[in-house]
PDB file of C-alpha atoms in Angstrom:
ATOM      1  CA  MET M 162     -16.038  24.637  33.977  1.00  0.00           C
ATOM      2  CA  THR M 163     -12.820  23.266  32.101  1.00  0.00           C
ATOM      3  CA  GLU M 164      -9.120  24.669  33.433  1.00  0.00           C
ATOM      4  CA  GLN M 165      -6.619  26.601  31.475  1.00  0.00           C
ATOM      5  CA  HIS M 166      -3.932  26.673  30.804  1.00  0.00           C
ATOM      6  CA  GLU M 167      -1.601  29.538  29.413  1.00  0.00           C
ATOM      7  CA  PRO M 168       1.485  28.354  26.822  1.00  0.00           C
ATOM      8  CA  ALA M 169       5.736  27.594  28.977  1.00  0.00           C
ATOM      9  CA  PRO M 170       7.019  31.116  28.161  1.00  0.00           C
ATOM     10  CA  ASP M 171      10.340  29.508  26.595  1.00  0.00           C
ATOM     11  CA  GLY M 172       7.603  27.979  24.056  1.00  0.00           C
ATOM     12  CA  SER M 173       8.815  24.130  24.204  1.00  0.00           C
ATOM     13  CA  ALA M 174       5.311  23.189  23.929  1.00  0.00           C
ATOM     14  CA  ASP M 175       4.873  24.800  20.431  1.00  0.00           C
ATOM     15  CA  GLU M 176       8.745  23.639  20.030  1.00  0.00           C
ATOM     16  CA  ALA M 177       7.398  19.499  20.409  1.00  0.00           C
ATOM     17  CA  ALA M 178       4.412  20.441  18.270  1.00  0.00           C
ATOM     18  CA  ALA M 179       6.920  21.301  15.653  1.00  0.00           C
ATOM     19  CA  SER M 180       9.234  18.669  16.539  1.00  0.00           C
ATOM     20  CA  SER M 181       6.675  15.979  16.254  1.00  0.00           C
ATOM     21  CA  PRO M 182       7.953  12.993  13.185  1.00  0.00           C
ATOM     22  CA  ALA M 183       4.641  13.169  11.556  1.00  0.00           C
ATOM     23  CA  ALA M 184       4.014  16.590  11.685  1.00  0.00           C
ATOM     24  CA  GLU M 185       0.027  17.989  10.692  1.00  0.00           C
ATOM     25  CA  ASP M 186      -1.599  20.740   9.243  1.00  0.00           C
ATOM     26  CA  PRO M 187      -5.161  21.810  10.536  1.00  0.00           C
ATOM     27  CA  ALA M 188      -5.926  20.178   7.074  1.00  0.00           C
ATOM     28  CA  GLY M 189      -4.522  16.844   7.684  1.00  0.00           C
ATOM     29  CA  VAL M 190      -2.071  16.475   5.328  1.00  0.00           C
ATOM     30  CA  VAL M 191       1.358  15.552   6.081  1.00  0.00           C
ATOM     31  CA  ASP M 192       4.180  17.309   5.925  1.00  0.00           C
ATOM     32  CA  VAL M 193       6.851  15.681   4.204  1.00  0.00           C
ATOM     33  CA  ASP M 194       9.825  18.288   5.724  1.00  0.00           C
ATOM     34  CA  THR M 195       9.294  16.085   9.257  1.00  0.00           C
ATOM     35  CA  LEU M 196       9.783  12.792   7.922  1.00  0.00           C
ATOM     36  CA  PRO M 197      13.388  10.805   7.340  1.00  0.00           C
ATOM     37  CA  GLY M 198      13.653  11.534   3.732  1.00  0.00           C
ATOM     38  CA  GLY M 199      11.272  14.379   2.952  1.00  0.00           C
ATOM     39  CA  LEU M 200       9.673  14.770  -0.130  1.00  0.00           C
ATOM     40  CA  ALA M 201      11.677  12.255  -2.604  1.00  0.00           C
ATOM     41  CA  ALA M 202      11.003   9.764   0.755  1.00  0.00           C
ATOM     42  CA  GLY M 203       7.550   9.797   0.145  1.00  0.00           C
ATOM     43  CA  ILE M 204       6.671  10.069  -3.398  1.00  0.00           C
ATOM     44  CA  GLU M 205       8.741   7.109  -3.134  1.00  0.00           C
ATOM     45  CA  ALA M 206       6.534   5.205  -0.048  1.00  0.00           C
ATOM     46  CA  VAL M 207       2.705   5.796  -2.459  1.00  0.00           C
ATOM     47  CA  LEU M 208       4.569   4.545  -5.528  1.00  0.00           C
ATOM     48  CA  MET M 209       5.881   1.777  -4.608  1.00  0.00           C
ATOM     49  CA  VAL M 210       2.727   0.739  -3.329  1.00  0.00           C
ATOM     50  CA  ALA M 211       0.584   2.160  -5.956  1.00  0.00           C
ATOM     51  CA  GLU M 212      -1.234  -1.290  -8.315  1.00  0.00           C
ATOM     52  CA  ARG M 213      -0.974   1.692 -11.672  1.00  0.00           C
ATOM     53  CA  PRO M 214       0.787   4.966 -12.467  1.00  0.00           C
ATOM     54  CA  VAL M 215      -0.040   7.749 -10.244  1.00  0.00           C
ATOM     55  CA  SER M 216      -0.203  11.184 -11.415  1.00  0.00           C
ATOM     56  CA  GLU M 217       2.222  14.284 -10.513  1.00  0.00           C
ATOM     57  CA  PHE M 218      -1.097  16.061  -9.003  1.00  0.00           C
ATOM     58  CA  ASP M 219      -2.021  13.599  -7.427  1.00  0.00           C
ATOM     59  CA  LEU M 220       1.576  13.011  -5.341  1.00  0.00           C
ATOM     60  CA  ALA M 221       1.183  16.923  -5.526  1.00  0.00           C
ATOM     61  CA  GLU M 222      -2.013  17.082  -2.752  1.00  0.00           C
ATOM     62  CA  VAL M 223      -1.350  13.576  -1.081  1.00  0.00           C
ATOM     63  CA  LEU M 224       2.286  15.428   0.247  1.00  0.00           C
ATOM     64  CA  GLY M 225       1.379  18.645  -0.358  1.00  0.00           C
ATOM     65  CA  GLN M 226       3.793  19.950  -2.411  1.00  0.00           C
ATOM     66  CA  SER M 227       3.046  22.456  -5.465  1.00  0.00           C
ATOM     67  CA  VAL M 228       3.215  19.661  -9.333  1.00  0.00           C
ATOM     68  CA  ASP M 229       6.345  22.076 -10.188  1.00  0.00           C
ATOM     69  CA  GLU M 230       7.847  20.693  -6.342  1.00  0.00           C
ATOM     70  CA  ILE M 231       6.825  16.835  -7.642  1.00  0.00           C
ATOM     71  CA  ARG M 232       8.013  16.734 -11.496  1.00  0.00           C
ATOM     72  CA  ALA M 233      10.971  18.232 -10.265  1.00  0.00           C
ATOM     73  CA  THR M 234      12.011  15.805  -7.883  1.00  0.00           C
ATOM     74  CA  LEU M 235      10.938  13.079  -9.420  1.00  0.00           C
ATOM     75  CA  ASP M 236      13.079  13.791 -12.385  1.00  0.00           C
ATOM     76  CA  SER M 237      15.885  13.730  -9.667  1.00  0.00           C
ATOM     77  CA  LEU M 238      14.504  10.558  -8.660  1.00  0.00           C
ATOM     78  CA  ARG M 239      14.974   8.800 -12.685  1.00  0.00           C
ATOM     79  CA  ALA M 240      18.180  10.732 -12.633  1.00  0.00           C
ATOM     80  CA  GLU M 241      19.361   9.626  -9.831  1.00  0.00           C
ATOM     81  CA  TYR M 242      17.676   5.341 -10.294  1.00  0.00           C
ATOM     82  CA  ASP M 243      19.241   5.740 -13.678  1.00  0.00           C
ATOM     83  CA  GLY M 244      23.398   6.339 -12.688  1.00  0.00           C
ATOM     84  CA  LEU M 245      23.466   9.724 -13.810  1.00  0.00           C
ATOM     85  CA  THR M 246      23.710  12.248 -10.389  1.00  0.00           C
ATOM     86  CA  GLY M 247      26.735  10.959 -10.306  1.00  0.00           C
ATOM     87  CA  ASN M 248      30.785  12.358 -11.153  1.00  0.00           C
ATOM     88  CA  ASP M 249      34.032  10.588 -11.586  1.00  0.00           C
ATOM     89  CA  ASP M 250      35.691  10.882  -8.429  1.00  0.00           C
ATOM     90  CA  ASP M 251      31.802   9.369  -6.727  1.00  0.00           C
ATOM     91  CA  PRO M 252      30.879   7.365  -9.472  1.00  0.00           C
ATOM     92  CA  VAL M 253      26.463   6.197  -8.792  1.00  0.00           C
ATOM     93  CA  VAL M 254      24.859   3.051 -10.106  1.00  0.00           C
ATOM     94  CA  PRO M 255      22.344   3.158 -12.132  1.00  0.00           C
ATOM     95  CA  ARG M 256      19.018   0.516  -9.929  1.00  0.00           C
ATOM     96  CA  GLY M 257      17.838  -2.804 -11.115  1.00  0.00           C
ATOM     97  CA  PHE M 258      14.564  -0.571 -10.881  1.00  0.00           C
ATOM     98  CA  GLU M 259      13.982   2.483 -12.696  1.00  0.00           C
ATOM     99  CA  LEU M 260      11.088   5.299 -12.705  1.00  0.00           C
ATOM    100  CA  ARG M 261       8.994   6.162 -15.669  1.00  0.00           C
ATOM    101  CA  LYS M 262       5.642   7.926 -17.304  1.00  0.00           C
ATOM    102  CA  VAL M 263       3.940   5.986 -18.726  1.00  0.00           C
ATOM    103  CA  GLY M 264      -0.502   6.586 -18.650  1.00  0.00           C
ATOM    104  CA  GLY M 265      -0.190   9.564 -17.618  1.00  0.00           C
ATOM    105  CA  GLY M 266       1.529   8.426 -14.323  1.00  0.00           C
ATOM    106  CA  TRP M 267       4.641   7.736 -12.249  1.00  0.00           C
ATOM    107  CA  ARG M 268       5.692   4.606 -11.930  1.00  0.00           C
ATOM    108  CA  PHE M 269       8.347   1.410 -10.590  1.00  0.00           C
ATOM    109  CA  TYR M 270       9.738  -1.178 -12.917  1.00  0.00           C
ATOM    110  CA  SER M 271      12.198  -3.552 -13.009  1.00  0.00           C
ATOM    111  CA  ARG M 272      15.153  -3.705 -15.103  1.00  0.00           C
ATOM    112  CA  ALA M 273      15.078  -4.578 -18.841  1.00  0.00           C
ATOM    113  CA  GLU M 274      17.759  -6.082 -19.135  1.00  0.00           C
ATOM    114  CA  PHE M 275      17.119  -7.682 -15.767  1.00  0.00           C
ATOM    115  CA  ALA M 276      14.468  -9.346 -16.888  1.00  0.00           C
ATOM    116  CA  PRO M 277      15.815 -13.546 -16.988  1.00  0.00           C
ATOM    117  CA  VAL M 278      16.666 -12.579 -12.995  1.00  0.00           C
ATOM    118  CA  VAL M 279      13.053 -11.258 -12.547  1.00  0.00           C
ATOM    119  CA  GLN M 280      11.530 -14.012 -14.198  1.00  0.00           C
ATOM    120  CA  ALA M 281      13.492 -16.118 -12.193  1.00  0.00           C
ATOM    121  CA  PHE M 282      13.178 -15.351  -9.260  1.00  0.00           C
ATOM    122  CA  VAL M 283       8.916 -15.047 -10.544  1.00  0.00           C
ATOM    123  CA  LEU M 284       9.191 -18.792 -12.006  1.00  0.00           C
ATOM    124  CA  GLU M 285      10.925 -20.488  -9.099  1.00  0.00           C
ATOM    125  CA  GLY M 286       9.658 -23.804  -7.653  1.00  0.00           C
ATOM    126  CA  GLN M 287       6.377 -23.853 -10.093  1.00  0.00           C
ATOM    127  CA  THR M 288       6.200 -27.824  -8.720  1.00  0.00           C
ATOM    128  CA  SER M 289       6.610 -27.390  -5.811  1.00  0.00           C
ATOM    129  CA  ARG M 290       3.001 -27.580  -3.996  1.00  0.00           C
ATOM    130  CA  LEU M 291       0.443 -24.407  -4.080  1.00  0.00           C
ATOM    131  CA  SER M 292       0.330 -22.444  -0.548  1.00  0.00           C
ATOM    132  CA  GLN M 293      -3.413 -22.677   2.039  1.00  0.00           C
ATOM    133  CA  ALA M 294      -3.466 -19.243   0.208  1.00  0.00           C
ATOM    134  CA  ALA M 295      -2.996 -19.521  -3.737  1.00  0.00           C
ATOM    135  CA  MET M 296      -5.125 -22.412  -2.882  1.00  0.00           C
ATOM    136  CA  GLU M 297      -7.869 -20.377  -1.817  1.00  0.00           C
ATOM    137  CA  THR M 298      -7.550 -17.972  -4.044  1.00  0.00           C
ATOM    138  CA  LEU M 299      -7.346 -19.995  -6.742  1.00  0.00           C
ATOM    139  CA  ALA M 300     -10.602 -22.014  -5.446  1.00  0.00           C
ATOM    140  CA  VAL M 301     -12.345 -18.259  -5.315  1.00  0.00           C
ATOM    141  CA  ILE M 302     -11.432 -17.150  -9.164  1.00  0.00           C
ATOM    142  CA  ALA M 303     -12.257 -20.769 -10.128  1.00  0.00           C
ATOM    143  CA  TYR M 304     -16.227 -21.023  -8.976  1.00  0.00           C
ATOM    144  CA  ARG M 305     -16.589 -16.510  -9.195  1.00  0.00           C
ATOM    145  CA  GLN M 306     -15.375 -16.424 -12.750  1.00  0.00           C
ATOM    146  CA  PRO M 307     -14.851 -13.933 -14.765  1.00  0.00           C
ATOM    147  CA  VAL M 308     -13.544 -12.140 -11.150  1.00  0.00           C
ATOM    148  CA  SER M 309     -11.493  -8.998 -10.864  1.00  0.00           C
ATOM    149  CA  ARG M 310      -8.909  -8.815  -8.107  1.00  0.00           C
ATOM    150  CA  ALA M 311     -10.427  -6.360  -5.924  1.00  0.00           C
ATOM    151  CA  ARG M 312     -13.512  -8.466  -5.544  1.00  0.00           C
ATOM    152  CA  VAL M 313     -11.277 -11.617  -4.464  1.00  0.00           C
ATOM    153  CA  SER M 314     -10.137  -9.660  -1.884  1.00  0.00           C
ATOM    154  CA  ALA M 315     -13.418  -9.119  -0.491  1.00  0.00           C
ATOM    155  CA  ILE M 316     -14.245 -12.518  -0.741  1.00  0.00           C
ATOM    156  CA  ARG M 317     -11.285 -14.003   1.149  1.00  0.00           C
ATOM    157  CA  GLY M 318     -10.928 -10.551   3.360  1.00  0.00           C
ATOM    158  CA  VAL M 319      -7.206  -9.928   2.678  1.00  0.00           C
ATOM    159  CA  ASN M 320      -4.752  -8.460  -0.546  1.00  0.00           C
ATOM    160  CA  VAL M 321      -4.636 -10.655  -3.262  1.00  0.00           C
ATOM    161  CA  ASP M 322      -2.359  -9.175  -5.360  1.00  0.00           C
ATOM    162  CA  GLY M 323       1.141 -11.159  -4.917  1.00  0.00           C
ATOM    163  CA  VAL M 324      -1.412 -14.331  -4.945  1.00  0.00           C
ATOM    164  CA  VAL M 325      -3.121 -13.850  -7.974  1.00  0.00           C
ATOM    165  CA  ARG M 326       0.526 -12.744  -9.949  1.00  0.00           C
ATOM    166  CA  THR M 327       1.736 -15.982  -8.794  1.00  0.00           C
ATOM    167  CA  LEU M 328      -0.939 -17.877  -9.823  1.00  0.00           C
ATOM    168  CA  VAL M 329      -1.068 -16.476 -13.874  1.00  0.00           C
ATOM    169  CA  ALA M 330       3.045 -17.191 -13.208  1.00  0.00           C
ATOM    170  CA  ARG M 331       2.033 -20.699 -13.010  1.00  0.00           C
ATOM    171  CA  GLY M 332      -0.052 -20.837 -15.818  1.00  0.00           C
ATOM    172  CA  LEU M 333      -3.327 -21.345 -13.486  1.00  0.00           C
ATOM    173  CA  VAL M 334      -5.170 -18.272 -14.420  1.00  0.00           C
ATOM    174  CA  GLN M 335      -5.431 -15.642 -17.372  1.00  0.00           C
ATOM    175  CA  GLU M 336      -6.429 -12.654 -17.435  1.00  0.00           C
ATOM    176  CA  MET M 337      -9.907 -12.201 -19.706  1.00  0.00           C
ATOM    177  CA  GLU M 338     -11.224  -9.353 -20.170  1.00  0.00           C
ATOM    178  CA  ARG M 339     -11.201  -5.639 -18.364  1.00  0.00           C
ATOM    179  CA  ASP M 340     -15.165  -4.727 -16.110  1.00  0.00           C
ATOM    180  CA  PRO M 341     -17.265  -2.210 -18.571  1.00  0.00           C
ATOM    181  CA  LEU M 342     -18.750  -0.229 -15.982  1.00  0.00           C
ATOM    182  CA  THR M 343     -15.334  -0.031 -13.632  1.00  0.00           C
ATOM    183  CA  GLY M 344     -12.407  -1.019 -15.636  1.00  0.00           C
ATOM    184  CA  ALA M 345     -11.347  -3.617 -13.869  1.00  0.00           C
ATOM    185  CA  LEU M 346      -9.018  -6.622 -15.368  1.00  0.00           C
ATOM    186  CA  LEU M 347     -10.911  -9.560 -14.436  1.00  0.00           C
ATOM    187  CA  TYR M 348      -9.810 -12.923 -14.327  1.00  0.00           C
ATOM    188  CA  GLY M 349     -10.232 -17.360 -14.894  1.00  0.00           C
ATOM    189  CA  THR M 350      -8.942 -20.096 -14.565  1.00  0.00           C
ATOM    190  CA  THR M 351      -7.217 -21.511 -17.655  1.00  0.00           C
ATOM    191  CA  PRO M 352      -7.130 -24.514 -19.950  1.00  0.00           C
ATOM    192  CA  TYR M 353      -4.044 -25.200 -17.914  1.00  0.00           C
ATOM    193  CA  PHE M 354      -6.110 -25.917 -15.333  1.00  0.00           C
ATOM    194  CA  LEU M 355      -8.566 -27.605 -15.845  1.00  0.00           C
ATOM    195  CA  GLU M 356      -5.761 -30.597 -17.311  1.00  0.00           C
ATOM    196  CA  LYS M 357      -4.225 -30.248 -13.294  1.00  0.00           C
ATOM    197  CA  LEU M 358      -8.449 -31.245 -12.202  1.00  0.00           C
ATOM    198  CA  GLY M 359      -8.650 -33.850 -14.496  1.00  0.00           C
ATOM    199  CA  LEU M 360     -12.113 -31.241 -16.364  1.00  0.00           C
ATOM    200  CA  ASP M 361     -13.219 -30.838 -19.549  1.00  0.00           C
ATOM    201  CA  SER M 362     -14.780 -27.183 -18.948  1.00  0.00           C
ATOM    202  CA  ILE M 363     -15.860 -25.295 -15.376  1.00  0.00           C
ATOM    203  CA  SER M 364     -18.801 -27.125 -15.467  1.00  0.00           C
ATOM    204  CA  GLU M 365     -17.220 -30.242 -14.850  1.00  0.00           C
ATOM    205  CA  LEU M 366     -16.401 -28.403 -11.244  1.00  0.00           C
ATOM    206  CA  PRO M 367     -17.814 -30.275  -8.153  1.00  0.00           C
ATOM    207  CA  GLN M 368     -21.004 -28.262  -6.330  1.00  0.00           C
ATOM    208  CA  ILE M 369     -19.342 -26.150  -3.327  1.00  0.00           C
ATOM    209  CA  SER M 370     -22.106 -25.355  -1.881  1.00  0.00           C
ATOM    210  CA  PRO M 371     -22.118 -29.010   0.680  1.00  0.00           C
ATOM    211  CA  TYR M 372     -18.590 -27.832   2.060  1.00  0.00           C
ATOM    212  CA  LEU M 373     -18.888 -24.546   2.392  1.00  0.00           C
ATOM    213  CA  PRO M 374     -20.988 -23.577   4.999  1.00  0.00           C
ATOM    214  CA  GLY M 375     -22.916 -19.923   3.783  1.00  0.00           C
ATOM    215  CA  VAL M 376     -21.146 -19.503   0.327  1.00  0.00           C
ATOM    216  CA  GLU M 377     -24.618 -18.664  -1.186  1.00  0.00           C
ATOM    217  CA  ASP M 378     -23.386 -15.365   0.848  1.00  0.00           C
ATOM    218  CA  VAL M 379     -20.361 -15.324  -1.618  1.00  0.00           C
ATOM    219  CA  GLY M 380     -22.275 -13.326  -4.423  1.00  0.00           C
ATOM    220  CA  ASP M 381     -22.717 -10.229  -1.652  1.00  0.00           C
ATOM    221  CA  TYR M 382     -19.584  -9.020  -1.997  1.00  0.00           C
ATOM    222  CA  ASP M 383     -19.370  -6.641  -4.930  1.00  0.00           C
ATOM    223  CA  GLY M 384     -15.503  -5.731  -4.240  1.00  0.00           C
TER     224      GLY M 384
END
């Protein structure tokens, strides 16, 4: 027989539950008001990892708030990032990034004024050797093109978004088309890639099977 305990008369158990840093309601929605920064920080955390614009409705569902509250907080954040929330005594300078509403959703972008800085960072070290991760990702794209980032990630077992952006910046990989079924961008190698390898076409790539046991399973990854 299971022993049952009465709640503490001083309500300490209820207080402990209420003070949990990530208290959840019965539906499993995190109460963002209990987290550092509250709703505004919750929105920032979601947008920071989003690969595409996130709608106000999706943010409302994830964060357990009304669409009106989400919209008001987004407008407030955008004004803060644009340096519009300060005054003469306490000015707020614009951030290097901005919050834009595009394609029916919201997403962070670096400001256009900082394009030269961002370009210098992205292109820095283009003459350096590719990392092991970049080499592996490039090999998957070369042999499976046209291929989506999701499929490359499934094959490698890790997220490859940053690596793909590096390969695109270095002119080795390019966006080719969109998958007619999923709408995902498909990537392939560039003429510069062939030039660097001394090849005339992709068909001249060496057969990979003798060097990679189990490569026949690569086609099973549909990511």
